[in-house]
Amino acid sequence: MEAQKNNYLFKITAIGALGGFLFGYDTAVISGAIGFMETKFSLTPSLKGWAVSSAILGCIIGALTAGYVADRVGRKKALIITALLFAISAIGCLLAPSFTLLVIARIIGGVGVGAASMLSPLYISEISPAEKRGSLVSLYQLGIVLGIIIVYFCNYLVAQAGDEAWNVAYGWRYMLGSEALPALLFLGALFLVPESPRWLSKNGNNAEALRILEKLNPKEKAIEIHQDIQKALQQEKGRLSELFEKGFRTAIIIGVILALFSQITGINAIMYYAPEILKSAGFGVDSALMQTVLIGVINSIFTFVAIKYIDKAGRKKLLLWGILGMIVCLLVIGGLYQFDALGGPWLLIFILGFVACFASSLGPIPWVLIAEIFPTKVRGVAMSICIMVLWVGVMLISQFTPVLLSDLGPSYTFWLFMINAIFLWVFTYRMIPETKGKTLEEIEMGWKK
């Protein structure tokens, strides 16, 4: 019986994590297509930038609105809407007769990414037992990483299917359109998952909530969790202003700081611009691209490390050690540039070290914490605020990293990221509580003490 419950839990968690897979897929698919799109539509540099960044605009819109939708119609229906957005975007990109319609399709896909970045961790956190919640929510981050790696492979296969002229005419469409397959798989699979029991309880459907909890937990444990949910809901006001009252105010500050600083401590600068950074250090083009794939592999491996240890070592301990490792790597990377010591493998080694430290801490853990620290009645809206801030951070890094590298130089750019990481380490040490092994209701009660 226990094995059956675990299998059911893993199945619905994996379906929820497909939102992360589509997040990674949609974010990275443009990298293989943009060169052919540039030729096809005779894009100026500004229009080329708009083709890429238009999706980020959609992400901000999706993150900002998804919480409200999830609180109104339920987590499951909101995820179904998100899957439809992914599918519409992919088909729209495949068939777009003009650049304007292509951008509109990209924005729609961005709305899906932004919504999924809030809804998938939210859903997984609300169905997961306390002792497994960290590792299960971390599957969402693993989904992102796998989506990125697989779309790189798909882009490569499409590009190899024809010559340059074929790719300019058709190849980029098939790259962008390929997302329809996992999107439709996600859409169909969502009809197999239950609604969040916490959302059901919030909306008065206690019998169905208890039935779902009993499918996920032993009966006695399910009844206990259901009683805790009821007790917490009775004490909540359900108003957004509740987040800014004493206690919960700390939770929203933690969520916003984690979301923002997970993006402005250097990871996206490395992920977006790794080939350029490595080429500037003297690596050849093919070598730089190959090492970018290696960065993706390291990212995947150390995400598994986080999944294994997040519910054993705890969120806070992994964050502190991971961020400390990032600080050391950023210090050395900046020093290698400053003292022109770029010969040999050291730059690549410390970039890989930075990615490993990030993937085992600041990659998955913010998703876990943001999904578990807020009260049930306003969890959707509170997460929307945090994830919107995260996407603003992504947009800032994508826009200003080239400027920083050009004006400050690589050494001071990486040291600036190091200063951000030092601030985040101190903030984590002083402000973030350990939530390992606690139910969502126990975490909520902790803010009120």
Short mmCIF file of C-alpha atoms in Angstrom, two decimals:
data_model
loop_
_atom_site.label_atom_id
_atom_site.label_comp_id
_atom_site.label_asym_id
_atom_site.label_seq_id
_atom_site.Cartn_x
_atom_site.Cartn_y
_atom_site.Cartn_z
CA MET A 1 0.00 0.00 0.00
CA GLU A 2 2.84 2.38 0.91
CA ALA A 3 4.60 1.64 -2.41
CA GLN A 4 1.36 2.27 -4.28
CA LYS A 5 0.94 5.67 -2.61
CA ASN A 6 4.56 6.58 -3.38
CA ASN A 7 4.15 5.61 -7.04
CA TYR A 8 0.99 7.70 -7.31
CA LEU A 9 2.72 10.66 -5.65
CA PHE A 10 5.73 10.39 -7.97
CA LYS A 11 3.49 10.14 -11.04
CA ILE A 12 1.54 13.32 -10.31
CA THR A 13 4.72 15.13 -9.21
CA ALA A 14 6.42 14.19 -12.50
CA ILE A 15 3.41 15.52 -14.41
CA GLY A 16 3.59 18.77 -12.44
CA ALA A 17 7.33 18.98 -13.14
CA LEU A 18 6.59 18.88 -16.90
CA GLY A 19 5.79 22.56 -16.41
CA GLY A 20 9.48 23.01 -15.56
CA PHE A 21 10.49 20.96 -18.61
CA LEU A 22 8.45 23.28 -20.85
CA PHE A 23 9.92 26.30 -19.03
CA GLY A 24 13.44 25.12 -19.96
CA TYR A 25 12.42 24.07 -23.47
CA ASP A 26 10.67 27.36 -24.29
CA THR A 27 13.47 29.48 -22.82
CA ALA A 28 16.27 27.72 -24.73
CA VAL A 29 14.62 26.84 -28.06
CA ILE A 30 15.20 30.35 -29.43
CA SER A 31 18.99 29.91 -29.22
CA GLY A 32 19.06 27.53 -32.19
CA ALA A 33 16.45 29.38 -34.23
CA ILE A 34 17.42 33.04 -33.88
CA GLY A 35 20.23 33.00 -36.48
CA PHE A 36 17.96 31.60 -39.19
CA MET A 37 15.13 33.96 -38.14
CA GLU A 38 17.54 36.89 -38.46
CA THR A 39 18.20 35.99 -42.10
CA LYS A 40 14.57 35.12 -42.89
CA PHE A 41 13.13 38.42 -41.62
CA SER A 42 16.24 40.62 -42.22
CA LEU A 43 16.22 41.57 -38.54
CA THR A 44 18.07 44.59 -37.22
CA PRO A 45 19.98 44.10 -33.93
CA SER A 46 17.12 45.69 -31.99
CA LEU A 47 14.50 43.46 -33.63
CA LYS A 48 16.71 40.43 -33.03
CA GLY A 49 16.84 41.38 -29.35
CA TRP A 50 13.06 41.85 -29.31
CA ALA A 51 12.55 38.37 -30.81
CA VAL A 52 14.42 36.93 -27.82
CA SER A 53 13.29 39.24 -25.01
CA SER A 54 9.61 39.41 -26.00
CA ALA A 55 9.16 36.06 -24.27
CA ILE A 56 10.51 37.56 -21.02
CA LEU A 57 7.78 40.23 -21.20
CA GLY A 58 5.28 37.37 -21.40
CA CYS A 59 6.97 35.68 -18.43
CA ILE A 60 6.42 38.74 -16.24
CA ILE A 61 2.75 38.92 -17.29
CA GLY A 62 2.28 35.18 -16.67
CA ALA A 63 3.93 35.24 -13.25
CA LEU A 64 1.92 38.28 -12.17
CA THR A 65 -1.47 36.85 -13.16
CA ALA A 66 -1.07 33.12 -12.49
CA GLY A 67 -1.50 33.38 -8.73
CA TYR A 68 -4.83 35.15 -9.03
CA VAL A 69 -6.05 32.59 -11.58
CA ALA A 70 -4.84 29.67 -9.43
CA ASP A 71 -6.61 31.02 -6.35
CA ARG A 72 -9.84 31.53 -8.32
CA VAL A 73 -10.17 28.43 -10.51
CA GLY A 74 -7.78 25.99 -8.81
CA ARG A 75 -4.22 24.82 -9.37
CA LYS A 76 -5.16 22.06 -11.83
CA LYS A 77 -7.29 24.22 -14.14
CA ALA A 78 -4.65 26.96 -14.08
CA LEU A 79 -2.00 24.41 -15.16
CA ILE A 80 -4.29 23.22 -17.98
CA ILE A 81 -4.58 26.82 -19.21
CA THR A 82 -0.77 27.07 -19.05
CA ALA A 83 -0.33 23.91 -21.15
CA LEU A 84 -2.74 25.36 -23.73
CA LEU A 85 -0.66 28.55 -23.89
CA PHE A 86 2.50 26.51 -24.57
CA ALA A 87 0.75 24.59 -27.37
CA ILE A 88 -0.79 27.72 -28.93
CA SER A 89 2.60 29.47 -28.85
CA ALA A 90 4.42 26.53 -30.49
CA ILE A 91 1.84 26.16 -33.26
CA GLY A 92 1.75 29.94 -33.72
CA CYS A 93 5.53 30.06 -34.17
CA LEU A 94 5.39 27.13 -36.60
CA LEU A 95 2.80 28.83 -38.82
CA ALA A 96 3.51 32.55 -38.27
CA PRO A 97 3.32 34.37 -41.65
CA SER A 98 5.03 37.52 -40.35
CA PHE A 99 7.56 38.63 -37.75
CA THR A 100 4.85 40.52 -35.81
CA LEU A 101 2.71 37.40 -35.41
CA LEU A 102 5.81 35.40 -34.50
CA VAL A 103 6.55 37.84 -31.65
CA ILE A 104 2.93 37.61 -30.46
CA ALA A 105 3.28 33.82 -30.37
CA ARG A 106 6.55 34.19 -28.43
CA ILE A 107 4.83 36.46 -25.89
CA ILE A 108 2.04 33.89 -25.45
CA GLY A 109 4.69 31.24 -24.80
CA GLY A 110 6.34 33.58 -22.31
CA VAL A 111 3.05 33.94 -20.43
CA GLY A 112 3.01 30.13 -20.23
CA VAL A 113 6.59 30.04 -18.90
CA GLY A 114 5.88 32.72 -16.30
CA ALA A 115 2.70 30.96 -15.19
CA ALA A 116 4.38 27.54 -15.04
CA SER A 117 7.26 28.96 -12.97
CA MET A 118 4.69 29.79 -10.28
CA LEU A 119 2.05 27.08 -10.70
CA SER A 120 4.19 23.92 -10.94
CA PRO A 121 6.14 24.45 -7.67
CA LEU A 122 2.93 25.61 -5.98
CA TYR A 123 1.02 22.49 -7.02
CA ILE A 124 3.83 20.08 -6.14
CA SER A 125 4.34 21.68 -2.70
CA GLU A 126 0.64 21.42 -1.87
CA ILE A 127 0.36 17.70 -2.68
CA SER A 128 3.70 16.59 -1.18
CA PRO A 129 4.19 15.09 2.31
CA ALA A 130 6.40 17.30 4.49
CA GLU A 131 9.26 14.80 4.63
CA LYS A 132 9.49 14.58 0.82
CA ARG A 133 8.43 18.07 -0.24
CA GLY A 134 11.92 19.47 -0.78
CA SER A 135 13.09 16.73 -3.12
CA LEU A 136 9.76 16.60 -4.98
CA VAL A 137 9.60 20.35 -5.62
CA SER A 138 13.25 20.17 -6.73
CA LEU A 139 12.10 17.90 -9.57
CA TYR A 140 10.70 21.10 -11.09
CA GLN A 141 14.24 22.53 -11.36
CA LEU A 142 15.43 19.22 -12.81
CA GLY A 143 12.66 19.55 -15.40
CA ILE A 144 13.98 22.98 -16.39
CA VAL A 145 17.52 21.65 -16.81
CA LEU A 146 16.41 18.60 -18.82
CA GLY A 147 14.20 20.79 -21.03
CA ILE A 148 17.19 22.96 -21.89
CA ILE A 149 19.45 20.00 -22.70
CA ILE A 150 16.83 18.19 -24.80
CA VAL A 151 15.91 21.27 -26.84
CA TYR A 152 19.60 21.84 -27.65
CA PHE A 153 19.66 18.28 -29.01
CA CYS A 154 16.38 18.79 -30.94
CA ASN A 155 17.66 22.04 -32.44
CA TYR A 156 20.81 20.24 -33.55
CA LEU A 157 18.80 17.46 -35.25
CA VAL A 158 16.59 19.96 -37.07
CA ALA A 159 19.58 22.03 -38.21
CA GLN A 160 21.24 18.88 -39.59
CA ALA A 161 18.12 17.96 -41.59
CA GLY A 162 18.84 20.49 -44.35
CA ASP A 163 21.24 23.11 -45.65
CA GLU A 164 21.38 26.80 -44.69
CA ALA A 165 18.64 27.79 -47.16
CA TRP A 166 16.30 25.08 -45.85
CA ASN A 167 16.88 26.15 -42.25
CA VAL A 168 16.20 29.80 -43.13
CA ALA A 169 12.96 28.80 -44.88
CA TYR A 170 11.72 26.00 -42.61
CA GLY A 171 14.20 24.81 -39.99
CA TRP A 172 13.61 27.56 -37.43
CA ARG A 173 9.85 26.95 -37.67
CA TYR A 174 10.29 23.26 -36.84
CA MET A 175 12.59 24.15 -33.93
CA LEU A 176 10.03 26.48 -32.37
CA GLY A 177 7.09 24.27 -33.36
CA SER A 178 8.62 21.15 -31.79
CA GLU A 179 7.49 22.46 -28.40
CA ALA A 180 3.92 21.52 -29.33
CA LEU A 181 4.71 17.83 -28.66
CA PRO A 182 5.68 18.13 -24.95
CA ALA A 183 3.00 20.83 -24.51
CA LEU A 184 0.25 18.50 -25.72
CA LEU A 185 1.69 15.67 -23.60
CA PHE A 186 1.57 17.99 -20.56
CA LEU A 187 -2.01 19.00 -21.40
CA GLY A 188 -3.21 15.40 -21.66
CA ALA A 189 -1.37 14.26 -18.54
CA LEU A 190 -2.90 17.03 -16.42
CA PHE A 191 -6.31 15.39 -16.74
CA LEU A 192 -4.86 12.46 -14.74
CA VAL A 193 -3.84 14.50 -11.68
CA PRO A 194 -6.04 15.55 -8.73
CA GLU A 195 -6.72 19.09 -7.60
CA SER A 196 -4.64 20.46 -4.72
CA PRO A 197 -6.25 19.30 -1.44
CA ARG A 198 -5.34 22.59 0.20
CA TRP A 199 -7.12 24.58 -2.50
CA LEU A 200 -10.15 22.29 -2.17
CA SER A 201 -10.26 22.83 1.60
CA LYS A 202 -9.92 26.57 1.13
CA ASN A 203 -12.99 26.47 -1.10
CA GLY A 204 -15.08 24.28 1.20
CA ASN A 205 -14.71 20.92 -0.58
CA ASN A 206 -13.37 19.11 2.48
CA ALA A 207 -14.58 15.62 1.58
CA GLU A 208 -12.70 15.63 -1.74
CA ALA A 209 -9.64 17.17 -0.08
CA LEU A 210 -9.53 14.39 2.51
CA ARG A 211 -10.03 11.72 -0.18
CA ILE A 212 -6.99 13.02 -2.11
CA LEU A 213 -4.88 13.30 1.06
CA GLU A 214 -5.69 9.65 1.84
CA LYS A 215 -4.45 8.64 -1.63
CA LEU A 216 -1.14 10.38 -0.89
CA ASN A 217 -0.65 9.54 2.83
CA PRO A 218 -1.53 6.85 5.40
CA LYS A 219 -5.12 7.37 6.59
CA GLU A 220 -4.23 8.61 10.11
CA LYS A 221 -1.64 11.01 8.70
CA ALA A 222 -4.10 12.27 6.08
CA ILE A 223 -6.70 13.05 8.76
CA GLU A 224 -4.08 14.88 10.85
CA ILE A 225 -2.93 16.96 7.85
CA HIS A 226 -6.54 17.76 6.97
CA GLN A 227 -7.23 18.96 10.51
CA ASP A 228 -4.10 21.16 10.42
CA ILE A 229 -5.22 22.65 7.09
CA GLN A 230 -8.66 23.41 8.55
CA LYS A 231 -7.14 25.02 11.63
CA ALA A 232 -4.75 27.17 9.58
CA LEU A 233 -7.51 28.27 7.19
CA GLN A 234 -9.72 29.34 10.09
CA GLN A 235 -6.94 31.60 11.39
CA GLU A 236 -6.11 33.11 7.98
CA LYS A 237 -7.85 36.24 6.76
CA GLY A 238 -7.23 35.51 3.09
CA ARG A 239 -6.41 39.14 2.27
CA LEU A 240 -3.25 40.18 0.45
CA SER A 241 -2.61 42.72 3.24
CA GLU A 242 -2.05 39.71 5.54
CA LEU A 243 1.34 39.23 3.87
CA PHE A 244 2.51 42.60 5.17
CA GLU A 245 1.53 42.00 8.78
CA LYS A 246 4.16 41.15 11.38
CA GLY A 247 5.52 37.63 10.80
CA PHE A 248 4.26 37.14 7.27
CA ARG A 249 6.08 40.32 6.27
CA THR A 250 9.32 38.42 6.88
CA ALA A 251 8.10 35.64 4.57
CA ILE A 252 7.42 38.00 1.66
CA ILE A 253 10.82 39.68 2.15
CA ILE A 254 12.53 36.27 2.09
CA GLY A 255 10.61 35.22 -1.01
CA VAL A 256 11.38 38.40 -2.95
CA ILE A 257 15.09 38.49 -1.99
CA LEU A 258 15.60 34.81 -2.84
CA ALA A 259 13.81 35.18 -6.17
CA LEU A 260 15.78 38.27 -7.21
CA PHE A 261 19.23 37.22 -5.97
CA SER A 262 18.94 33.73 -7.45
CA GLN A 263 19.14 35.54 -10.81
CA ILE A 264 21.60 38.40 -10.11
CA THR A 265 24.46 36.36 -8.65
CA GLY A 266 25.77 35.39 -12.08
CA ILE A 267 24.11 32.16 -13.20
CA ASN A 268 22.20 33.59 -16.15
CA ALA A 269 25.21 35.63 -17.26
CA ILE A 270 27.13 32.36 -17.51
CA MET A 271 24.26 30.36 -19.06
CA TYR A 272 23.37 33.03 -21.65
CA TYR A 273 26.87 34.18 -22.51
CA ALA A 274 29.11 31.17 -21.78
CA PRO A 275 30.28 30.76 -25.42
CA GLU A 276 31.20 34.47 -25.64
CA ILE A 277 32.93 34.40 -22.23
CA LEU A 278 34.96 31.31 -23.16
CA LYS A 279 35.80 32.66 -26.63
CA SER A 280 37.02 35.91 -25.06
CA ALA A 281 39.35 33.79 -22.92
CA GLY A 282 40.90 32.22 -26.02
CA PHE A 283 38.82 29.08 -26.52
CA GLY A 284 37.84 28.28 -30.12
CA VAL A 285 34.23 28.51 -31.26
CA ASP A 286 33.67 24.74 -31.42
CA SER A 287 35.47 24.25 -28.13
CA ALA A 288 33.38 26.98 -26.46
CA LEU A 289 30.13 25.43 -27.70
CA MET A 290 31.21 21.98 -26.54
CA GLN A 291 32.07 23.33 -23.10
CA THR A 292 28.65 25.00 -22.95
CA VAL A 293 27.14 21.51 -23.27
CA LEU A 294 29.45 20.39 -20.44
CA ILE A 295 28.06 23.24 -18.30
CA GLY A 296 24.56 21.89 -18.94
CA VAL A 297 25.59 18.36 -17.94
CA ILE A 298 27.16 19.60 -14.68
CA ASN A 299 23.98 21.59 -14.00
CA SER A 300 21.93 18.39 -14.35
CA ILE A 301 24.21 16.21 -12.20
CA PHE A 302 24.31 18.63 -9.27
CA THR A 303 20.56 19.23 -9.43
CA PHE A 304 20.29 15.52 -8.57
CA VAL A 305 22.60 16.20 -5.60
CA ALA A 306 20.14 18.81 -4.33
CA ILE A 307 17.20 16.44 -4.82
CA LYS A 308 19.00 13.76 -2.78
CA TYR A 309 20.02 15.94 0.16
CA ILE A 310 17.46 18.77 0.44
CA ASP A 311 15.20 16.83 2.82
CA LYS A 312 18.16 15.36 4.74
CA ALA A 313 20.61 18.24 5.14
CA GLY A 314 17.89 20.89 4.95
CA ARG A 315 17.28 23.94 2.78
CA LYS A 316 19.33 26.43 4.79
CA LYS A 317 22.49 24.32 5.09
CA LEU A 318 22.55 23.57 1.35
CA LEU A 319 22.00 27.26 0.56
CA LEU A 320 24.82 28.42 2.85
CA TRP A 321 27.38 25.93 1.52
CA GLY A 322 26.32 26.39 -2.10
CA ILE A 323 26.41 30.19 -2.00
CA LEU A 324 29.79 30.08 -0.23
CA GLY A 325 31.15 27.94 -3.07
CA MET A 326 29.71 30.40 -5.61
CA ILE A 327 31.47 33.29 -3.83
CA VAL A 328 34.85 31.50 -4.00
CA CYS A 329 34.40 30.65 -7.69
CA LEU A 330 33.34 34.20 -8.62
CA LEU A 331 36.34 35.60 -6.73
CA VAL A 332 38.73 33.33 -8.64
CA ILE A 333 37.06 33.87 -12.05
CA GLY A 334 37.33 37.64 -11.60
CA GLY A 335 40.96 37.24 -10.52
CA LEU A 336 41.85 35.15 -13.57
CA TYR A 337 40.61 37.95 -15.81
CA GLN A 338 42.15 40.71 -13.69
CA PHE A 339 45.63 39.16 -13.75
CA ASP A 340 45.33 37.85 -17.32
CA ALA A 341 45.80 34.26 -16.16
CA LEU A 342 43.41 32.73 -18.68
CA GLY A 343 45.76 30.11 -20.07
CA GLY A 344 45.05 26.52 -19.13
CA PRO A 345 41.86 24.96 -17.83
CA TRP A 346 41.31 27.09 -14.72
CA LEU A 347 38.62 29.42 -16.09
CA LEU A 348 36.52 26.47 -17.26
CA ILE A 349 37.11 24.59 -14.00
CA PHE A 350 35.86 27.47 -11.84
CA ILE A 351 32.92 28.19 -14.14
CA LEU A 352 31.94 24.52 -13.79
CA GLY A 353 32.48 24.80 -10.02
CA PHE A 354 30.20 27.84 -9.89
CA VAL A 355 27.48 26.01 -11.85
CA ALA A 356 27.81 22.95 -9.58
CA CYS A 357 27.44 25.07 -6.44
CA PHE A 358 24.44 26.90 -7.92
CA ALA A 359 22.71 23.73 -9.13
CA SER A 360 22.98 22.08 -5.71
CA SER A 361 21.63 25.10 -3.82
CA LEU A 362 20.41 28.36 -5.35
CA GLY A 363 18.98 26.60 -8.41
CA PRO A 364 16.25 24.43 -6.85
CA ILE A 365 15.92 25.69 -3.26
CA PRO A 366 14.28 29.10 -3.94
CA TRP A 367 11.49 27.27 -5.81
CA VAL A 368 11.00 25.04 -2.76
CA LEU A 369 11.03 27.85 -0.19
CA ILE A 370 8.83 30.21 -2.19
CA ALA A 371 6.29 27.40 -2.57
CA GLU A 372 6.14 26.56 1.14
CA ILE A 373 6.52 29.74 3.25
CA PHE A 374 3.19 31.49 2.55
CA PRO A 375 -0.29 30.93 4.06
CA THR A 376 -2.66 28.81 1.95
CA LYS A 377 -5.32 31.45 1.28
CA VAL A 378 -2.86 33.89 -0.31
CA ARG A 379 -0.11 31.47 -1.40
CA GLY A 380 -0.92 31.84 -5.09
CA VAL A 381 -0.81 35.64 -5.13
CA ALA A 382 2.26 35.77 -2.84
CA MET A 383 4.15 33.39 -5.11
CA SER A 384 3.14 35.49 -8.12
CA ILE A 385 4.81 38.53 -6.56
CA CYS A 386 8.04 36.59 -5.93
CA ILE A 387 8.16 34.93 -9.35
CA MET A 388 7.43 38.24 -11.09
CA VAL A 389 10.46 39.70 -9.27
CA LEU A 390 12.49 36.67 -10.40
CA TRP A 391 11.62 37.38 -14.04
CA VAL A 392 12.47 41.05 -13.63
CA GLY A 393 15.89 39.83 -12.43
CA VAL A 394 16.22 37.61 -15.52
CA MET A 395 15.34 40.55 -17.76
CA LEU A 396 17.86 42.85 -16.04
CA ILE A 397 20.66 40.29 -16.37
CA SER A 398 19.87 39.53 -20.03
CA GLN A 399 19.84 43.25 -20.86
CA PHE A 400 22.78 44.51 -18.81
CA THR A 401 25.33 41.67 -18.75
CA PRO A 402 26.73 42.63 -22.19
CA VAL A 403 26.95 46.26 -20.99
CA LEU A 404 28.71 45.26 -17.76
CA LEU A 405 31.17 43.01 -19.61
CA SER A 406 31.92 45.84 -22.05
CA ASP A 407 32.09 48.79 -19.65
CA LEU A 408 33.37 47.23 -16.41
CA GLY A 409 35.23 44.31 -17.95
CA PRO A 410 34.82 40.63 -17.00
CA SER A 411 36.76 40.81 -13.72
CA TYR A 412 34.67 43.58 -12.12
CA THR A 413 31.46 42.10 -13.54
CA PHE A 414 32.10 38.77 -11.81
CA TRP A 415 33.17 40.55 -8.62
CA LEU A 416 29.90 42.52 -8.70
CA PHE A 417 28.05 39.20 -8.83
CA MET A 418 30.26 38.05 -5.93
CA ILE A 419 29.16 41.05 -3.82
CA ASN A 420 25.53 40.12 -4.51
CA ALA A 421 26.28 36.53 -3.44
CA ILE A 422 27.94 37.72 -0.21
CA PHE A 423 24.83 39.76 0.64
CA LEU A 424 22.64 36.72 -0.05
CA TRP A 425 24.82 34.48 2.16
CA VAL A 426 24.50 36.90 5.10
CA PHE A 427 20.76 37.28 4.47
CA THR A 428 20.30 33.49 4.37
CA TYR A 429 22.28 33.00 7.58
CA ARG A 430 20.37 35.67 9.51
CA MET A 431 16.85 35.58 8.06
CA ILE A 432 15.87 32.26 6.48
CA PRO A 433 14.48 29.61 8.85
CA GLU A 434 14.90 25.88 8.30
CA THR A 435 11.68 24.33 6.96
CA LYS A 436 12.90 20.75 6.53
CA GLY A 437 10.33 18.18 7.66
CA LYS A 438 7.61 20.70 8.54
CA THR A 439 4.11 20.70 7.09
CA LEU A 440 2.99 23.83 5.26
CA GLU A 441 0.71 24.59 8.20
CA GLU A 442 3.57 24.23 10.73
CA ILE A 443 5.66 26.65 8.67
CA GLU A 444 2.74 29.09 8.60
CA MET A 445 2.27 28.90 12.37
CA GLY A 446 5.99 29.57 12.83
CA TRP A 447 5.63 33.06 11.36
CA LYS A 448 2.96 33.90 13.93
CA LYS A 449 5.14 33.13 16.95
#
